[in-house]
Amino acid sequence: MSFLDVLKPGLFTDRTLFVTGGGSGINLGIARVFAQLGANITICGRTEAKLSSAAAELSSLGAQVCTVVADVRDYAAVAEAFGASEQRFGPVDTVVCGAAGNFVARAEDLSANGFKTVVDIDLLGSFNASRAGFSQLRQSKGCLIFISAAQAYVPFAYQAHVGAAKAGVDALMRNLALEWGVYGIRCNSVAPGPIEGTEGMKRLGEVSGRDTWTSMIPLGRYGTTDEVGAIVAVLASRLGAYVTGAQVLVDGGQGLTGSSAFNQAVAAVLPPTTDGV
Ligand code: COA
């Protein structure tokens, strides 16, 4: 079954989606869903080639697409991207703060800059996009969707940087939901579980093995980017009109099983250090 059997193809006609990190993975998947539902799309990211290829795909689905090279850690670049989007499409309706970084590293091996890099991309990047998009969202009474992760609420081994960053993203989401409700701006986060074909799962699966992850999912399979995009679409549509401050898990139940299978698998590959003990 396709989401198009449930959601109307013209659902987002004349509405605009802005996605950070929109050149690939779950973020591009969300843009793909919105493109098929009639939205104009703006994507920003660090790599021009990825943005061009994503734009070609989104255009082939019928969307008007604006691409801007911008690193979410650079507020001025993000603000410029929102300016370019507004010039092309008018005020944005939905902003997805999706740009993220991840690698597997023992906390004792992580440099301060390694920790900061992931916090800057995920957390500061989410603030930058929210802040730069605020005046447009205020005009449209639009919504913000933050891409969170299971690491935000359960510790995963060798993911100290990611857990801290994503927990911060959820805290930011709730704070903005509290402050910006008065402007009609809704803020929610979506925490995808293991999703097929994404860079994040490639990095995590390379160390722990793909089967470890499958064993952690009650529904017994990885999810698809369409399945994440469809929930984002529901939250962004009028169906989500009374939902704000929520963290929505789209994870096949993975959050119910914790992280110990992953922790054991990665510890077998990368055991705790014993130097000097
Ligand atoms: N283990 C430990 N430290 C690592 C690391 C790893 N695998 N990869 C990067 N780092 C550290 C670097 O050593 C550096 O710290 P240092 O200056 O003390 O040496 C710091 O992180 C920054 O690395 P750099 O490569 O300069 O950062 P970047 O901004 O170019 O890239 C990353 C950001 C590191 C997150 C990179 O992996 C990336 O671009 N990821 C995007 C894609 C992605 O992660 N997708 C999954 C999303 S869920």
Short mmCIF file of C-alpha atoms and ligand atoms in Angstrom, two decimals:
data_model
loop_
_atom_site.label_atom_id
_atom_site.label_comp_id
_atom_site.label_asym_id
_atom_site.label_seq_id
_atom_site.Cartn_x
_atom_site.Cartn_y
_atom_site.Cartn_z
CA MET A 1 0.00 0.00 0.00
CA SER A 2 1.22 3.50 -0.82
CA PHE A 3 0.62 6.53 1.40
CA LEU A 4 -1.12 7.98 -1.67
CA ASP A 5 -3.97 5.50 -1.08
CA VAL A 6 -4.66 7.36 2.18
CA LEU A 7 -3.41 10.96 1.83
CA LYS A 8 -4.81 13.19 -0.96
CA PRO A 9 -2.27 14.04 -3.71
CA GLY A 10 -3.23 17.76 -3.51
CA LEU A 11 -2.97 17.91 0.30
CA PHE A 12 -0.07 20.40 0.25
CA THR A 13 -0.77 22.33 -2.96
CA ASP A 14 0.48 25.95 -2.55
CA ARG A 15 2.29 25.01 0.64
CA THR A 16 6.02 24.96 1.16
CA LEU A 17 8.27 22.50 2.94
CA PHE A 18 11.81 23.47 4.01
CA VAL A 19 14.12 20.58 4.90
CA THR A 20 17.63 20.84 6.31
CA GLY A 21 19.90 18.02 5.20
CA GLY A 22 17.33 17.42 2.47
CA GLY A 23 19.78 16.01 -0.08
CA SER A 24 19.64 12.41 1.14
CA GLY A 25 18.27 9.80 3.53
CA ILE A 26 15.20 10.25 5.70
CA ASN A 27 15.11 13.99 4.99
CA LEU A 28 14.96 13.47 1.24
CA GLY A 29 12.37 10.74 1.86
CA ILE A 30 10.18 13.26 3.69
CA ALA A 31 10.61 15.74 0.82
CA ARG A 32 9.63 12.98 -1.64
CA VAL A 33 6.37 12.36 0.24
CA PHE A 34 5.54 16.07 0.36
CA ALA A 35 6.41 16.46 -3.35
CA GLN A 36 3.87 13.76 -4.20
CA LEU A 37 1.30 15.57 -2.05
CA GLY A 38 1.74 18.78 -4.09
CA ALA A 39 4.13 20.86 -1.91
CA ASN A 40 6.82 23.27 -3.08
CA ILE A 41 10.13 22.10 -1.63
CA THR A 42 13.24 23.91 -0.42
CA ILE A 43 16.18 21.75 0.59
CA CYS A 44 19.49 22.85 2.03
CA GLY A 45 22.63 20.87 2.72
CA ARG A 46 26.40 20.99 2.53
CA THR A 47 26.93 19.20 -0.77
CA GLU A 48 25.81 20.77 -4.02
CA ALA A 49 25.92 17.49 -5.98
CA LYS A 50 23.58 15.77 -3.51
CA LEU A 51 21.16 18.71 -3.62
CA SER A 52 21.13 18.74 -7.45
CA SER A 53 20.40 15.06 -7.72
CA ALA A 54 17.68 15.32 -5.03
CA ALA A 55 16.17 18.32 -6.84
CA ALA A 56 16.00 16.37 -10.12
CA GLU A 57 14.17 13.54 -8.36
CA LEU A 58 11.74 15.86 -6.56
CA SER A 59 11.03 17.78 -9.80
CA SER A 60 10.26 14.50 -11.55
CA LEU A 61 7.60 13.95 -8.88
CA GLY A 62 6.01 17.27 -9.90
CA ALA A 63 7.39 19.63 -7.23
CA GLN A 64 8.82 23.12 -7.68
CA VAL A 65 12.21 22.87 -5.96
CA CYS A 66 14.62 25.42 -4.51
CA THR A 67 18.06 24.25 -3.40
CA VAL A 68 20.55 26.22 -1.32
CA VAL A 69 24.00 25.11 -0.19
CA ALA A 70 24.10 25.85 3.54
CA ASP A 71 25.70 24.19 6.55
CA VAL A 72 23.19 24.26 9.42
CA ARG A 73 26.00 25.22 11.81
CA ASP A 74 26.27 28.57 10.00
CA TYR A 75 23.33 30.77 11.04
CA ALA A 76 23.90 33.34 8.30
CA ALA A 77 23.87 30.64 5.61
CA VAL A 78 20.67 29.11 7.00
CA ALA A 79 19.00 32.55 7.16
CA GLU A 80 20.00 33.13 3.54
CA ALA A 81 18.44 29.81 2.55
CA PHE A 82 15.16 30.83 4.22
CA GLY A 83 15.35 34.14 2.34
CA ALA A 84 15.83 32.37 -1.01
CA SER A 85 12.91 30.07 -0.25
CA GLU A 86 10.62 32.95 0.68
CA GLN A 87 11.50 34.85 -2.47
CA ARG A 88 10.60 31.84 -4.57
CA PHE A 89 7.54 30.46 -2.74
CA GLY A 90 6.44 32.92 -0.03
CA PRO A 91 6.43 32.03 3.68
CA VAL A 92 7.30 28.45 4.52
CA ASP A 93 4.58 26.24 6.07
CA THR A 94 6.59 23.30 7.41
CA VAL A 95 10.23 23.22 8.48
CA VAL A 96 11.93 19.87 9.02
CA CYS A 97 15.12 20.14 11.10
CA GLY A 98 16.74 16.97 9.84
CA ALA A 99 20.45 17.58 9.25
CA ALA A 100 22.41 15.23 11.51
CA GLY A 101 25.80 13.64 11.99
CA ASN A 102 26.68 10.26 13.46
CA PHE A 103 29.58 7.90 13.94
CA VAL A 104 30.27 5.13 16.43
CA ALA A 105 33.00 6.05 18.94
CA ARG A 106 33.83 5.11 22.52
CA ALA A 107 33.35 8.13 24.77
CA GLU A 108 36.98 7.86 25.90
CA ASP A 109 38.14 8.05 22.28
CA LEU A 110 35.92 10.99 21.38
CA SER A 111 37.67 14.34 21.15
CA ALA A 112 35.97 17.46 22.43
CA ASN A 113 35.68 18.56 18.84
CA GLY A 114 34.12 15.23 17.79
CA PHE A 115 31.45 15.64 20.49
CA LYS A 116 30.91 19.28 19.60
CA THR A 117 30.65 18.54 15.89
CA VAL A 118 27.62 16.29 16.32
CA VAL A 119 26.00 18.58 18.90
CA ASP A 120 26.54 21.53 16.56
CA ILE A 121 25.04 19.80 13.51
CA ASP A 122 22.05 18.26 15.31
CA LEU A 123 21.21 20.69 18.10
CA LEU A 124 22.63 24.08 17.13
CA GLY A 125 21.57 23.31 13.54
CA SER A 126 17.99 22.68 14.69
CA PHE A 127 17.96 25.93 16.65
CA ASN A 128 19.40 27.84 13.69
CA ALA A 129 16.71 26.55 11.32
CA SER A 130 13.93 27.20 13.86
CA ARG A 131 15.16 30.70 14.60
CA ALA A 132 15.77 31.60 10.95
CA GLY A 133 12.38 30.20 9.92
CA PHE A 134 10.45 31.80 12.78
CA SER A 135 9.16 34.94 11.06
CA GLN A 136 7.89 32.95 8.07
CA LEU A 137 6.31 30.29 10.29
CA ARG A 138 4.64 33.03 12.29
CA GLN A 139 3.04 34.36 9.10
CA SER A 140 1.90 30.95 7.90
CA LYS A 141 1.03 29.59 11.38
CA GLY A 142 3.15 26.70 10.27
CA CYS A 143 4.91 23.90 12.05
CA LEU A 144 8.36 22.62 12.93
CA ILE A 145 9.27 18.94 12.84
CA PHE A 146 12.52 17.87 14.51
CA ILE A 147 14.14 14.56 13.59
CA SER A 148 15.03 12.86 16.86
CA ALA A 149 16.21 9.30 17.57
CA ALA A 150 16.00 6.50 20.14
CA GLN A 151 19.38 7.68 21.52
CA ALA A 152 17.50 10.70 22.93
CA TYR A 153 15.70 8.59 25.55
CA VAL A 154 17.80 5.40 25.92
CA PRO A 155 21.61 5.38 26.12
CA PHE A 156 23.28 3.46 23.28
CA ALA A 157 26.95 2.46 23.66
CA TYR A 158 29.44 4.65 21.77
CA GLN A 159 26.71 7.18 21.00
CA ALA A 160 27.30 9.67 23.87
CA HIS A 161 27.55 12.55 21.39
CA VAL A 162 24.40 11.51 19.53
CA GLY A 163 22.35 10.91 22.69
CA ALA A 164 23.30 14.30 24.11
CA ALA A 165 22.53 16.03 20.81
CA LYS A 166 19.18 14.33 20.20
CA ALA A 167 18.00 14.72 23.82
CA GLY A 168 18.78 18.40 23.37
CA VAL A 169 16.78 18.48 20.15
CA ASP A 170 13.73 17.07 21.95
CA ALA A 171 14.14 19.57 24.80
CA LEU A 172 14.38 22.41 22.27
CA MET A 173 11.26 21.11 20.51
CA ARG A 174 9.25 21.14 23.75
CA ASN A 175 10.51 24.60 24.69
CA LEU A 176 9.57 26.08 21.32
CA ALA A 177 6.17 24.33 21.44
CA LEU A 178 5.60 26.07 24.77
CA GLU A 179 6.76 29.51 23.63
CA TRP A 180 5.50 29.59 20.04
CA GLY A 181 2.04 28.08 20.54
CA VAL A 182 0.85 31.65 21.06
CA TYR A 183 1.80 32.38 17.43
CA GLY A 184 -0.02 29.28 16.16
CA ILE A 185 3.30 27.52 15.48
CA ARG A 186 3.27 23.82 16.37
CA CYS A 187 6.49 21.92 17.18
CA ASN A 188 6.86 18.14 17.28
CA SER A 189 9.63 15.63 16.88
CA VAL A 190 9.64 12.37 15.00
CA ALA A 191 12.04 9.63 16.12
CA PRO A 192 12.59 7.16 13.31
CA GLY A 193 13.79 3.66 14.14
CA PRO A 194 16.05 1.72 11.76
CA ILE A 195 15.15 2.90 8.25
CA GLU A 196 16.26 1.20 5.01
CA GLY A 197 18.95 2.82 2.89
CA THR A 198 20.05 5.61 5.24
CA GLU A 199 23.57 6.79 6.03
CA GLY A 200 22.85 6.63 9.77
CA MET A 201 21.90 2.93 9.68
CA LYS A 202 24.83 2.19 7.39
CA ARG A 203 27.17 3.64 10.02
CA LEU A 204 25.49 1.88 12.97
CA GLY A 205 24.90 -1.40 11.10
CA GLU A 206 28.51 -1.58 9.91
CA VAL A 207 29.65 -1.93 13.52
CA SER A 208 26.82 -3.92 15.14
CA GLY A 209 25.59 -5.93 12.14
CA ARG A 210 22.23 -5.43 10.45
CA ASP A 211 20.69 -8.56 12.04
CA THR A 212 21.27 -7.14 15.52
CA TRP A 213 18.99 -4.25 14.64
CA THR A 214 16.34 -6.46 13.06
CA SER A 215 16.27 -8.54 16.26
CA MET A 216 15.52 -5.35 18.23
CA ILE A 217 12.38 -4.45 16.26
CA PRO A 218 9.07 -6.00 17.37
CA LEU A 219 7.64 -5.54 13.86
CA GLY A 220 10.63 -7.54 12.58
CA ARG A 221 11.76 -5.29 9.74
CA TYR A 222 13.40 -1.98 8.96
CA GLY A 223 11.07 0.91 8.11
CA THR A 224 10.98 2.96 4.92
CA THR A 225 11.50 6.65 4.36
CA ASP A 226 7.91 6.79 3.03
CA GLU A 227 6.67 5.55 6.40
CA VAL A 228 8.48 8.38 8.18
CA GLY A 229 7.41 10.96 5.58
CA ALA A 230 3.76 9.96 5.87
CA ILE A 231 3.72 10.61 9.63
CA VAL A 232 5.45 13.97 9.12
CA ALA A 233 2.76 14.78 6.54
CA VAL A 234 -0.03 13.91 8.99
CA LEU A 235 1.57 16.08 11.69
CA ALA A 236 1.99 18.97 9.23
CA SER A 237 -1.56 18.69 7.89
CA ARG A 238 -4.80 19.84 9.48
CA LEU A 239 -5.11 16.36 10.99
CA GLY A 240 -2.31 17.39 13.35
CA ALA A 241 -3.91 20.72 14.30
CA TYR A 242 -4.03 19.96 18.04
CA VAL A 243 -0.68 18.15 18.33
CA THR A 244 2.26 20.13 19.66
CA GLY A 245 5.14 19.27 21.98
CA ALA A 246 4.95 15.58 21.07
CA GLN A 247 7.72 13.10 20.33
CA VAL A 248 6.32 10.58 17.86
CA LEU A 249 8.16 7.27 17.47
CA VAL A 250 8.12 5.76 13.97
CA ASP A 251 10.25 2.78 14.87
CA GLY A 252 8.39 -0.52 14.52
CA GLY A 253 8.44 -0.70 18.33
CA GLN A 254 12.26 -0.60 18.59
CA GLY A 255 12.05 1.78 21.54
CA LEU A 256 10.38 -0.97 23.58
CA THR A 257 13.38 -3.30 23.43
CA GLY A 258 16.11 -0.96 24.65
CA SER A 259 19.69 -0.90 23.44
CA SER A 260 21.37 -3.95 25.04
CA ALA A 261 21.53 -6.09 21.86
CA PHE A 262 23.27 -3.20 20.10
CA ASN A 263 25.55 -2.53 23.09
CA GLN A 264 26.71 -6.17 23.24
CA ALA A 265 27.26 -6.33 19.48
CA VAL A 266 29.39 -3.17 19.34
CA ALA A 267 31.34 -4.12 22.48
CA ALA A 268 32.31 -7.38 20.76
CA VAL A 269 33.80 -5.39 17.87
CA LEU A 270 35.15 -2.46 19.88
CA PRO A 271 35.72 -3.66 23.47
CA PRO A 272 36.14 -1.20 26.34
CA THR A 273 39.73 0.01 26.67
CA THR A 274 41.90 -1.74 29.28
CA ASP A 275 45.09 0.31 28.84
CA GLY A 276 46.58 1.26 32.16
CA VAL A 277 44.09 -0.82 34.20
N1 COA B 1 35.32 8.62 15.50
C1 COA B 1 35.78 9.54 16.36
N2 COA B 1 35.85 10.87 16.05
C2 COA B 1 35.43 11.25 14.83
C3 COA B 1 34.92 10.33 13.88
C4 COA B 1 34.89 8.96 14.26
N3 COA B 1 34.43 8.02 13.43
N4 COA B 1 34.58 11.02 12.76
C5 COA B 1 34.86 12.32 13.00
N5 COA B 1 35.37 12.45 14.23
C6 COA B 1 35.86 13.68 14.85
C7 COA B 1 37.08 14.18 14.09
O1 COA B 1 38.25 13.49 14.49
C8 COA B 1 37.07 15.66 14.46
O2 COA B 1 37.60 15.86 15.74
P1 COA B 1 39.17 16.38 15.94
O3 COA B 1 39.23 17.73 15.27
O4 COA B 1 39.37 16.44 17.41
O5 COA B 1 40.03 15.35 15.27
C9 COA B 1 35.60 15.97 14.57
O6 COA B 1 34.91 14.73 14.73
C10 COA B 1 35.07 16.66 13.34
O7 COA B 1 35.34 15.85 12.22
P2 COA B 1 35.20 16.41 10.72
O8 COA B 1 35.38 15.25 9.79
O9 COA B 1 36.10 17.59 10.56
O10 COA B 1 33.70 16.97 10.75
P3 COA B 1 32.75 17.32 9.55
O11 COA B 1 32.00 18.50 9.97
O12 COA B 1 33.47 17.35 8.24
O13 COA B 1 31.80 16.02 9.48
C11 COA B 1 30.71 14.26 10.74
C12 COA B 1 30.81 15.74 10.42
C13 COA B 1 31.94 13.89 11.55
C14 COA B 1 29.46 14.02 11.59
C15 COA B 1 30.71 13.38 9.47
O14 COA B 1 30.66 12.04 9.85
C16 COA B 1 29.56 13.73 8.55
O15 COA B 1 29.71 14.58 7.70
N6 COA B 1 28.39 13.10 8.71
C17 COA B 1 27.21 13.43 7.90
C18 COA B 1 26.47 12.23 7.51
C19 COA B 1 25.96 11.47 8.67
O16 COA B 1 26.58 11.35 9.70
N7 COA B 1 24.79 10.89 8.49
C20 COA B 1 24.15 10.13 9.51
C21 COA B 1 23.14 10.96 10.18
S1 COA B 1 22.25 10.00 11.37
#
